[in-house]
Each structure stands twice: as C-alpha cells, then as structure tokens.
mmCIF file with all atom_site columns, C-alpha atoms and ligand atoms in Angstrom:
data_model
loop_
_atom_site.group_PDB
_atom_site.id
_atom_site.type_symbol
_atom_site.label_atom_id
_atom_site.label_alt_id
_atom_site.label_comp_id
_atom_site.label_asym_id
_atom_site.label_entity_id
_atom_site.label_seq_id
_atom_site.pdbx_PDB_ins_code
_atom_site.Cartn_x
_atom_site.Cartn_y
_atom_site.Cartn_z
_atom_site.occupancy
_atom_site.B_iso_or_equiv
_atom_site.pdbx_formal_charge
_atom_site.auth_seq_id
_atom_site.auth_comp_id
_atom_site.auth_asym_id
_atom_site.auth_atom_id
_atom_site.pdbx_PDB_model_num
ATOM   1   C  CA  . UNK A 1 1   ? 95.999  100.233 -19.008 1.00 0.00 ? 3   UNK A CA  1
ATOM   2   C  CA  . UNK A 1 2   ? 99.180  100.188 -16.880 1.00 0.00 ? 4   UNK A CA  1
ATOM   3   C  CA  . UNK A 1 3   ? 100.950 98.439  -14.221 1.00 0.00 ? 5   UNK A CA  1
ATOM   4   C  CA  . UNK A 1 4   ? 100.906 100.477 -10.658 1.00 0.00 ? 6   UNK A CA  1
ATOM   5   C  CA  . UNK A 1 5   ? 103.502 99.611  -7.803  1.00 0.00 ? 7   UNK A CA  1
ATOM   6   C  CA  . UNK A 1 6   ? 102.318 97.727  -5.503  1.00 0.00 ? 8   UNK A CA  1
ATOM   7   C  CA  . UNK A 1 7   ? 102.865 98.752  -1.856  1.00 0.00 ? 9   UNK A CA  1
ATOM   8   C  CA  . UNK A 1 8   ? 104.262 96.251  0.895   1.00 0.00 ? 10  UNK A CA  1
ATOM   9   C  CA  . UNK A 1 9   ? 103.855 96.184  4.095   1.00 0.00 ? 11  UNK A CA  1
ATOM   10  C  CA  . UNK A 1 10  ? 104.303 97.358  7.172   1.00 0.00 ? 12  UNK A CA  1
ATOM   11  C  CA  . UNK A 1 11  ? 102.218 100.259 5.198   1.00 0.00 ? 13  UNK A CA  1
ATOM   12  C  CA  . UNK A 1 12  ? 99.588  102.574 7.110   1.00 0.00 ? 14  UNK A CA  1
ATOM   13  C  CA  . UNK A 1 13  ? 97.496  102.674 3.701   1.00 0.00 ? 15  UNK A CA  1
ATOM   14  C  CA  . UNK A 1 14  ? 96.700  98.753  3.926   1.00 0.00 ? 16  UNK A CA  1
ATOM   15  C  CA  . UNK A 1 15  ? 95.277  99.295  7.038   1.00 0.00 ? 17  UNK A CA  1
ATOM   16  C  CA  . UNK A 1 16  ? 92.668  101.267 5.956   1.00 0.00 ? 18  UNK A CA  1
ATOM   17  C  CA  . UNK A 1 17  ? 89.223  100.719 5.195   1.00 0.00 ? 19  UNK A CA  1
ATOM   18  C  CA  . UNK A 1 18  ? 88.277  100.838 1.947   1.00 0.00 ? 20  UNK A CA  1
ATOM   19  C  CA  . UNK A 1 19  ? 84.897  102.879 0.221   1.00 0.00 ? 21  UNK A CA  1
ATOM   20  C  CA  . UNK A 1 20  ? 81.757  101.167 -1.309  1.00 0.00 ? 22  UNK A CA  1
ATOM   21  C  CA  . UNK A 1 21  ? 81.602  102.139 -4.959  1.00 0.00 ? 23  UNK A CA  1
ATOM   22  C  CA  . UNK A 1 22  ? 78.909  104.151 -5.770  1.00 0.00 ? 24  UNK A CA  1
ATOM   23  C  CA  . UNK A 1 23  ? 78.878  103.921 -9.903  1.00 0.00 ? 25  UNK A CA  1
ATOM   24  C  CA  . UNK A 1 24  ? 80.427  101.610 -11.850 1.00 0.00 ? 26  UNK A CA  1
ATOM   25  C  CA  . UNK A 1 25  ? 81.696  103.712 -14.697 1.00 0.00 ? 27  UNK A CA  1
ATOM   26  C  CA  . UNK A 1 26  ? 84.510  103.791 -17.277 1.00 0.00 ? 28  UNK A CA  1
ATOM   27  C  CA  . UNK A 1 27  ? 86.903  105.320 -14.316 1.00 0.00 ? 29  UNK A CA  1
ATOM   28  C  CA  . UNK A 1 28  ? 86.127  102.267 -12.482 1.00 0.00 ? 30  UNK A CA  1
ATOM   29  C  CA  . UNK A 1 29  ? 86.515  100.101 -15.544 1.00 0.00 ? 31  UNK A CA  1
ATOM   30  C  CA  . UNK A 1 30  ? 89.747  101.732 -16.049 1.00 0.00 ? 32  UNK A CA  1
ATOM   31  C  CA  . UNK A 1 31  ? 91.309  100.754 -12.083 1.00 0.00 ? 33  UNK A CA  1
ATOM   32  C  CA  . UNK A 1 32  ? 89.795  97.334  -13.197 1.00 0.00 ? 34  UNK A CA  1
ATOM   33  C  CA  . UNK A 1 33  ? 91.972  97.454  -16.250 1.00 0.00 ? 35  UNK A CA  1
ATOM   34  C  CA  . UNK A 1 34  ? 95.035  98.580  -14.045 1.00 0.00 ? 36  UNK A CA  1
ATOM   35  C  CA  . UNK A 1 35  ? 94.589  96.201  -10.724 1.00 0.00 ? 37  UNK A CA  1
ATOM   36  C  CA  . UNK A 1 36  ? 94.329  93.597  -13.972 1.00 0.00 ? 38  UNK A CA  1
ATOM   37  C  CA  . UNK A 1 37  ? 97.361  94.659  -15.187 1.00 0.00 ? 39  UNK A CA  1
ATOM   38  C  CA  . UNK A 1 38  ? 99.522  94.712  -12.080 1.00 0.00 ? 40  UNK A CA  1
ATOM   39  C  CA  . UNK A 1 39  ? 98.382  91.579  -10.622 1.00 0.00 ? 41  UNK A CA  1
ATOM   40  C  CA  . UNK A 1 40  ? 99.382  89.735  -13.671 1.00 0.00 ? 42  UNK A CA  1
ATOM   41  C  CA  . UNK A 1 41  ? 102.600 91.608  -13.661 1.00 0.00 ? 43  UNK A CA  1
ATOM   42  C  CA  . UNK A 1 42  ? 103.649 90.526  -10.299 1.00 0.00 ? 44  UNK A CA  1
ATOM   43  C  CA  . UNK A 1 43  ? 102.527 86.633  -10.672 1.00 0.00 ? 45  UNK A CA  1
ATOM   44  C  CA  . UNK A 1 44  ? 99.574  87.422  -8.299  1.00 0.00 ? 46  UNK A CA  1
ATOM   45  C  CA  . UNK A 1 45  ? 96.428  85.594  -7.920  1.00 0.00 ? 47  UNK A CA  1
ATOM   46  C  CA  . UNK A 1 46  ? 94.439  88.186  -6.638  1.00 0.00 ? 48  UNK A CA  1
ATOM   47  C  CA  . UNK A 1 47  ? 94.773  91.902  -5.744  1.00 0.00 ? 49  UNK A CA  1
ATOM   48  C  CA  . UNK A 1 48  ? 92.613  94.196  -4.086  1.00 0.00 ? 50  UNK A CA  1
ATOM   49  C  CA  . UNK A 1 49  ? 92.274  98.342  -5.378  1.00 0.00 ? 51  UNK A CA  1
ATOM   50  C  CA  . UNK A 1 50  ? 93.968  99.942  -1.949  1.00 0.00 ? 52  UNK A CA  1
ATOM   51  C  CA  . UNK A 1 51  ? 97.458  97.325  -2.865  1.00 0.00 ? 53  UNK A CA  1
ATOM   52  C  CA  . UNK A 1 52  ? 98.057  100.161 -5.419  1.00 0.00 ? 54  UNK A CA  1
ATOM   53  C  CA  . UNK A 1 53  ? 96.504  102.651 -2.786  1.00 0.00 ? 55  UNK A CA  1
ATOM   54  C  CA  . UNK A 1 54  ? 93.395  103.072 -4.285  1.00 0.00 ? 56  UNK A CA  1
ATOM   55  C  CA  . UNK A 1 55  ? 90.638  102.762 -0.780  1.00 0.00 ? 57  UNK A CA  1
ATOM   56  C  CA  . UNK A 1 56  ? 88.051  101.359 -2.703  1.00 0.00 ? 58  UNK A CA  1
ATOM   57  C  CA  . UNK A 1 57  ? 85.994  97.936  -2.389  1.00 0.00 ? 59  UNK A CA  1
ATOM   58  C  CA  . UNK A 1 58  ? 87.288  96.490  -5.749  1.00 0.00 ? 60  UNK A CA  1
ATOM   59  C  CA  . UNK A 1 59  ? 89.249  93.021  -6.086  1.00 0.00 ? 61  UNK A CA  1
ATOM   60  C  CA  . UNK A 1 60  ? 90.613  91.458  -9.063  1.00 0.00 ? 62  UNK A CA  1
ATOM   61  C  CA  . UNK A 1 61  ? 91.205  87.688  -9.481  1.00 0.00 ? 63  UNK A CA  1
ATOM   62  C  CA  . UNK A 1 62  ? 92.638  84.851  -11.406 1.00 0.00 ? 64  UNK A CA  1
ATOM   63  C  CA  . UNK A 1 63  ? 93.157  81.681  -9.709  1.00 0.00 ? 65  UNK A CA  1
ATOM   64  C  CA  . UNK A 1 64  ? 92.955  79.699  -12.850 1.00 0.00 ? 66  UNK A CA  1
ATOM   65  C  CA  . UNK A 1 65  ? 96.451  81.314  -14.689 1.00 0.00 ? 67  UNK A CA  1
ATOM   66  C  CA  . UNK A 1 66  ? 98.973  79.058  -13.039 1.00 0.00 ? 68  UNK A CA  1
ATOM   67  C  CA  . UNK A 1 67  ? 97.109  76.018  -15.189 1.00 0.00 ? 69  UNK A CA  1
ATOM   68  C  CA  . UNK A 1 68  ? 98.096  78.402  -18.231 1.00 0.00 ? 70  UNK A CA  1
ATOM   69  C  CA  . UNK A 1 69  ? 94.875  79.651  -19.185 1.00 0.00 ? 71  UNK A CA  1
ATOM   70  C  CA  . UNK A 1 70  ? 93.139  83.147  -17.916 1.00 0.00 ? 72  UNK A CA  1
ATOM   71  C  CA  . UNK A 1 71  ? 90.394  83.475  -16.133 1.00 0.00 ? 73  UNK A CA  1
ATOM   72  C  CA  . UNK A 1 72  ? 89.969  86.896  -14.925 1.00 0.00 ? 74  UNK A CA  1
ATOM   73  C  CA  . UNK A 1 73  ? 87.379  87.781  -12.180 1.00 0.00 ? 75  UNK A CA  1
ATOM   74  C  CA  . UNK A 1 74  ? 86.688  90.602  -10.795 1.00 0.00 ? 76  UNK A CA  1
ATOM   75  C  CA  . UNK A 1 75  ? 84.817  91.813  -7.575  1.00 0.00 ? 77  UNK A CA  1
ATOM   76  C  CA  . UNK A 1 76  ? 82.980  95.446  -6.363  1.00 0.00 ? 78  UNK A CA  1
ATOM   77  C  CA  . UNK A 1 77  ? 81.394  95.920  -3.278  1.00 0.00 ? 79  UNK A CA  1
ATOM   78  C  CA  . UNK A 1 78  ? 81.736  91.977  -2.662  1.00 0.00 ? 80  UNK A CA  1
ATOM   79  C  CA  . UNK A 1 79  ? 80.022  90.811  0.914   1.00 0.00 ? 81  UNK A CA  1
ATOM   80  C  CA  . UNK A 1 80  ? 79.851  87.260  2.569   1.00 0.00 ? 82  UNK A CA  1
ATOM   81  C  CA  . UNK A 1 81  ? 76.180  86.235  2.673   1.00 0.00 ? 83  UNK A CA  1
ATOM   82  C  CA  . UNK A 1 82  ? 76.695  82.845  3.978   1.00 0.00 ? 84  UNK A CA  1
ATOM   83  C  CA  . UNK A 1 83  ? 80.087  80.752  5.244   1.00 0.00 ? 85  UNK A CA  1
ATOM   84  C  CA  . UNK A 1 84  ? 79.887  77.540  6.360   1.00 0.00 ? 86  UNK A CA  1
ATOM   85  C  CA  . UNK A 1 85  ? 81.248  76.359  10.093  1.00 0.00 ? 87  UNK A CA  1
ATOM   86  C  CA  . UNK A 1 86  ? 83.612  73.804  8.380   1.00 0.00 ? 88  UNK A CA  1
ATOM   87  C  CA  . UNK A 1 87  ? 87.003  75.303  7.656   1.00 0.00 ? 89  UNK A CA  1
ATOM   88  C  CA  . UNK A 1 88  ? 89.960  74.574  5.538   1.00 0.00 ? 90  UNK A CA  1
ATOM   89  C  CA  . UNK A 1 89  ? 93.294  75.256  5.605   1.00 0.00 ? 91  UNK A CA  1
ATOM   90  C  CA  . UNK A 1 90  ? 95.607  77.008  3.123   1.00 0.00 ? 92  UNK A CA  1
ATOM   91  C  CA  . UNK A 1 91  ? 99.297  78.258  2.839   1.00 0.00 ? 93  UNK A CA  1
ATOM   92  C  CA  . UNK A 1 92  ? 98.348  81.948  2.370   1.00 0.00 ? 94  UNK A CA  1
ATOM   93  C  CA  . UNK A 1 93  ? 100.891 84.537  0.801   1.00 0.00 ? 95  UNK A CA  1
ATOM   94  C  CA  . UNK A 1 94  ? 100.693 88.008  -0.474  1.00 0.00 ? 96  UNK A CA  1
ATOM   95  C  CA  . UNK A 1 95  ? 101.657 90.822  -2.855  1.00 0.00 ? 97  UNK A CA  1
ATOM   96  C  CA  . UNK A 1 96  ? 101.615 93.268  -0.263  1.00 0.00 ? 98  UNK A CA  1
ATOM   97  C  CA  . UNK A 1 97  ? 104.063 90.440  2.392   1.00 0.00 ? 99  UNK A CA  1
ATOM   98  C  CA  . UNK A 1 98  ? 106.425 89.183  0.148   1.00 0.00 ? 100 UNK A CA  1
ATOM   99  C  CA  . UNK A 1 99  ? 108.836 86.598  0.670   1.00 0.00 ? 101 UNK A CA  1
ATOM   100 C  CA  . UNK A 1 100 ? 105.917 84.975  3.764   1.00 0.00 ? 102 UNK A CA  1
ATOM   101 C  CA  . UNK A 1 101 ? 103.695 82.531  3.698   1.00 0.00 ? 103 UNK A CA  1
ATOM   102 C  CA  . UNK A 1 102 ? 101.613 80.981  6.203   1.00 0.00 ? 104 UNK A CA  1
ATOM   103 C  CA  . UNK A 1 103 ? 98.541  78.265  6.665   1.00 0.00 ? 105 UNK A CA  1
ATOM   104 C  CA  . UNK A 1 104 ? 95.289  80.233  7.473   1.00 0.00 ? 106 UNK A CA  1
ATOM   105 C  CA  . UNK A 1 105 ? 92.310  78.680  8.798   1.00 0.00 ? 107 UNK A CA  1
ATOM   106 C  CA  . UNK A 1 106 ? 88.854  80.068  6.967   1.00 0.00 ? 108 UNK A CA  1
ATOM   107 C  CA  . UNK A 1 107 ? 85.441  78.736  6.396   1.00 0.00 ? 109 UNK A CA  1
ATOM   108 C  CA  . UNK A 1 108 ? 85.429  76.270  3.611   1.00 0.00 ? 110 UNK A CA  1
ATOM   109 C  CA  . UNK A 1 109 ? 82.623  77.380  1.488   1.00 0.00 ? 111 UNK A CA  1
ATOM   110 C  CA  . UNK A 1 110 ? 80.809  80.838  1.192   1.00 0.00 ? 112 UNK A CA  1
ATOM   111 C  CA  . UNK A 1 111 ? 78.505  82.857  -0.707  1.00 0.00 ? 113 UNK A CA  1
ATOM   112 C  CA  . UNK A 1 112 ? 79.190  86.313  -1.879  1.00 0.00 ? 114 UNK A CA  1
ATOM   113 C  CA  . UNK A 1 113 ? 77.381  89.181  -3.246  1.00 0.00 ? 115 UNK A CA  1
ATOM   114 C  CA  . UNK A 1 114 ? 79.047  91.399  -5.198  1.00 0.00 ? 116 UNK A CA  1
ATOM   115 C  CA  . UNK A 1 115 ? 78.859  93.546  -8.547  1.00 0.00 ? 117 UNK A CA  1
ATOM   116 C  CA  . UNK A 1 116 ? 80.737  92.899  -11.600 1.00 0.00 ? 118 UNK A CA  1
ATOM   117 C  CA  . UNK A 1 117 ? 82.398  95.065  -14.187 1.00 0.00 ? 119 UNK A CA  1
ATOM   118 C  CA  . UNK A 1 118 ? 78.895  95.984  -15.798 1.00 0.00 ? 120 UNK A CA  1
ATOM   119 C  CA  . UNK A 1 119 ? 77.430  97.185  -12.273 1.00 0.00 ? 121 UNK A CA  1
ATOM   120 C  CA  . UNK A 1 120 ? 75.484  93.978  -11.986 1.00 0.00 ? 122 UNK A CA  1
ATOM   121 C  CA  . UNK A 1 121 ? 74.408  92.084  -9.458  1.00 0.00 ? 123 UNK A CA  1
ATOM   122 C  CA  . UNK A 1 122 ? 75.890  88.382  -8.446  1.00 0.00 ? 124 UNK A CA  1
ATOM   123 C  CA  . UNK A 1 123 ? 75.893  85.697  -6.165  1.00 0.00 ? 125 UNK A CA  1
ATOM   124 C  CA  . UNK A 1 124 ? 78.498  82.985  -5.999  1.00 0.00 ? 126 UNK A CA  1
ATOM   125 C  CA  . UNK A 1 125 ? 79.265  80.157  -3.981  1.00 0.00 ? 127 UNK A CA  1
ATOM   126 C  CA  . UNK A 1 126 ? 82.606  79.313  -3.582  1.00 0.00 ? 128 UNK A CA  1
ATOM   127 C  CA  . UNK A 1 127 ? 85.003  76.645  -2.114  1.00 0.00 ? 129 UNK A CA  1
ATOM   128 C  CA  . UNK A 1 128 ? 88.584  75.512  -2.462  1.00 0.00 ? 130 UNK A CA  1
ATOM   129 C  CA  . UNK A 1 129 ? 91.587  78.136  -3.731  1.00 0.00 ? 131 UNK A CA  1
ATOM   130 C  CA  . UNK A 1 130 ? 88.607  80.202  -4.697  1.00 0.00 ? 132 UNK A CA  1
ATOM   131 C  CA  . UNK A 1 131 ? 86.385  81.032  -1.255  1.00 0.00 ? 133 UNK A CA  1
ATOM   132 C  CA  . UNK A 1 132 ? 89.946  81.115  0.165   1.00 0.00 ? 134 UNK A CA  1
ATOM   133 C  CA  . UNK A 1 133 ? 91.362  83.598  -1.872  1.00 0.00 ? 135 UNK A CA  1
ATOM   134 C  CA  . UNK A 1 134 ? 88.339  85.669  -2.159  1.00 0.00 ? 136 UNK A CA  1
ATOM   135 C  CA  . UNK A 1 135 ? 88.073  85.346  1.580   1.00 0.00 ? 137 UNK A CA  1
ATOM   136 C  CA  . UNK A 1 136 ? 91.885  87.334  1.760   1.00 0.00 ? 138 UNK A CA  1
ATOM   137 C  CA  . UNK A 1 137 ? 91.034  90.135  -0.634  1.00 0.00 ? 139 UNK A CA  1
ATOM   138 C  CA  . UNK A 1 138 ? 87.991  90.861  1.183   1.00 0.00 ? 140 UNK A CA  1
ATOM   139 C  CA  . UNK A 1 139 ? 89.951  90.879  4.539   1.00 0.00 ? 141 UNK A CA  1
ATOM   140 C  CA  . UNK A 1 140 ? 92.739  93.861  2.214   1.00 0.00 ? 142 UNK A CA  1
ATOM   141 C  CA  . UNK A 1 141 ? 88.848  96.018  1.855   1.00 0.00 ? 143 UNK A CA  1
ATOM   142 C  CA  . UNK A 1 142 ? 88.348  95.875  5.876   1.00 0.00 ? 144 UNK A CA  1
ATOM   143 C  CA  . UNK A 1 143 ? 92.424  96.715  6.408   1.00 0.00 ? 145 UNK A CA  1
ATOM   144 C  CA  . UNK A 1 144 ? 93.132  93.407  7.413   1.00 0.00 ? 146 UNK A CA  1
ATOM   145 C  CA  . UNK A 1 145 ? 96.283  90.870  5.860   1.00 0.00 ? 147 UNK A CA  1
ATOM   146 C  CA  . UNK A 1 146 ? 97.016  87.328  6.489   1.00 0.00 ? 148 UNK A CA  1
ATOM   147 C  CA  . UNK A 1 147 ? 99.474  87.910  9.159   1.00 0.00 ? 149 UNK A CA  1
ATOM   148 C  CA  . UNK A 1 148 ? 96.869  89.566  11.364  1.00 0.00 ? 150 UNK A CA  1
ATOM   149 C  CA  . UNK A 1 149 ? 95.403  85.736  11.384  1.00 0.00 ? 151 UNK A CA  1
ATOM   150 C  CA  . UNK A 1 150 ? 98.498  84.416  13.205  1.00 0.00 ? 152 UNK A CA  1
ATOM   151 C  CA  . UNK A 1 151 ? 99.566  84.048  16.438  1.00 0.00 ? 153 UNK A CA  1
ATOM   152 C  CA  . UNK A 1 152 ? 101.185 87.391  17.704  1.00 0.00 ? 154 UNK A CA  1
ATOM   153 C  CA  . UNK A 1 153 ? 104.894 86.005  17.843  1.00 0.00 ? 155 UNK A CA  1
ATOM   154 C  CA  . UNK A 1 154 ? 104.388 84.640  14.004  1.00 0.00 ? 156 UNK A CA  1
ATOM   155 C  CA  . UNK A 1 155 ? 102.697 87.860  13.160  1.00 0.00 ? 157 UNK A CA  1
ATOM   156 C  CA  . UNK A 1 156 ? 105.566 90.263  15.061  1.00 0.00 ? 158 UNK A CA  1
ATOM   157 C  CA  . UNK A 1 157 ? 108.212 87.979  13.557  1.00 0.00 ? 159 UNK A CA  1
ATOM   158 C  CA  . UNK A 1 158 ? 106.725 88.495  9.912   1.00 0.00 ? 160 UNK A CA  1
ATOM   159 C  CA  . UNK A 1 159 ? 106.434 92.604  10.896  1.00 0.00 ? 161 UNK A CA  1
ATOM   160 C  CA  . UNK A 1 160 ? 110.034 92.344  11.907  1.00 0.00 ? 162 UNK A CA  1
ATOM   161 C  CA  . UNK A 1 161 ? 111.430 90.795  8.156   1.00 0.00 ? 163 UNK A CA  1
ATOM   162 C  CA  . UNK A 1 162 ? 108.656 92.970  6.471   1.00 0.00 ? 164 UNK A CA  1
ATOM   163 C  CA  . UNK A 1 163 ? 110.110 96.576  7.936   1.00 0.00 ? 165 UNK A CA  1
ATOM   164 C  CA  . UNK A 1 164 ? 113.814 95.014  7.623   1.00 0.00 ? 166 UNK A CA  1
ATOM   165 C  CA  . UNK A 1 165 ? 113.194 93.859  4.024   1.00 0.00 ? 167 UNK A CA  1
ATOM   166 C  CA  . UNK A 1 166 ? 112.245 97.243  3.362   1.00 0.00 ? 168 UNK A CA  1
ATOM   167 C  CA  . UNK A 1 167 ? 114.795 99.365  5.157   1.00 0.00 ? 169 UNK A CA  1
ATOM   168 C  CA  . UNK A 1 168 ? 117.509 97.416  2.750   1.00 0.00 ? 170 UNK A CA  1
ATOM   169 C  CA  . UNK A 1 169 ? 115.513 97.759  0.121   1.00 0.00 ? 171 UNK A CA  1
ATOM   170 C  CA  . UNK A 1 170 ? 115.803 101.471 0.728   1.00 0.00 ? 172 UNK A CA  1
ATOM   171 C  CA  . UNK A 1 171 ? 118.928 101.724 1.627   1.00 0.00 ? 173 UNK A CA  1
ATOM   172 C  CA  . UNK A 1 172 ? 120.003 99.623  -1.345  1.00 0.00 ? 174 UNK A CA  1
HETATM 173 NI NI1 . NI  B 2 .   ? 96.853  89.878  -0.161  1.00 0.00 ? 227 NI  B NI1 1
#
C-alpha cells in the first residue's frame, strides 16, 4: 500500500473518461489499497482512481472519518439507477481544486449499482453527504469536476486561481 500524488487541476488527465473494470482481482484490490491510502493522507472524503491518473471506474469513500471513526467504502463500475427530482444543496470541494469550494445543486436521493471489492454486486440508496459525494466521484469517472457545475464566470474565475496556484507552485 502507498500514498500516490494526487493531481490538481487545470489537468488534461481529469478530463478524461474513465474504463469499466473488467475483473476485480488482487491488482485492483491493490489501487483500492492505494486510492485508500492517499485519500486518507490528504484529509479527503472521497477520491476517484484517475485523481492519481489511473482512467478507471473505481471510487473510494469515507464520509464517516471526520466523526473519528472509519468507514471505508468503496465503489467499481458504480451507475445511478434512480435520482429523485428533489435536490439539495451542498458546499462541494475537491482534492483535485484545492483551496475552492462551492454550493452544488444535485438530486437529493439516488440509487446506485455498483461492485464492491469482492466483484459483487450492490445496490444502495443514498441521501445526504453520502448521494452527494458519491454523486461528485461519479461525475471525476465521466471527466467532469464541481466547477464544471457553476456558472461560467465562477467556473473561469476558479480555472484562473487553479493554473495560477500552480504556476507558483512550480516556480516555487
Ligand atoms: Ni473531487
């Protein structure tokens, strides 16, 4: 198990859309392990595979660790079967935008299929933190972030502190 970097954007890689899995086998496990490892290493609540530029449809999540106690979940090939029309709002941030946060409308409640570590089939309904969050990592499989659901000054404005941020970081 190790931590990987995790890239920031404005990134070309985080645009792109990630691969089903085909097996879930001990190489998978071990990216599991990994994404695991890095998300808790950078205080994240969730993290999906292509963050540390892996393009495959694998999230990791723990929304429960900021109560003190771990409760790691992880996600492969996860879909939305259902969402419902009622939305909620949340102040969304990001491992791969850091240092932004903004509210983000999303449906409320959804259902999701999706595999778990053992290649088995699930369904879960979600609401709250939880359908929110899961709703953002599955936007990082399709090459999408949170800033792409703001209004197009907000999101250039974000772009424009993102590629700065980074050009000091560089230079620094
Ligand atoms: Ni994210």
């Amino acid at each position: 198990m190790s931590v990987r970097p995790i890239i920031t954007a404005p990134d070309p890689r985080l645009k792109a859309v990630s691969e089903p899995v085909k097996t879930v086998d001990d190489e998978i496990r071990r990216l599991i392990d990994d994404m695991m490892d890095s998300m808790y290493a950078a205080d994240g609540i969730g993290l999906a595979a292509i963050q540390i530029g892996v393009p495959k449809r694998i999230l990791v999540m723990d929304i429960a660790q900021k109560d003190g106690a771990n409760e790691p979940r992880v996600f492969i090939n996860p879909q939305i079967v259902w969402a419902s029309e009622e939305t909620a709002t949340f102040e969304e941030g990001c491992l791969s935008v850091p240092e932004i946060w903004d509210e983000v409308d999303r449906p409320a409640r959804i259902k999701a299929e999706y595999l778990d570590r053992d290649g088995n089939k699930k369904l879960l309904e979600a609401d709250g933190l939880l359908a929110t969050c899961l709703q953002h990592e599955m936007d990082h499989l399709n090459g999408v972030l949170f800033i792409d659901h703001l209004s197009k000054l907000k999101r250039s404005m974000a772009i424009k502190k993102l590629t700065k941020a980074k050009k000091l970081k560089e230079a620094g």
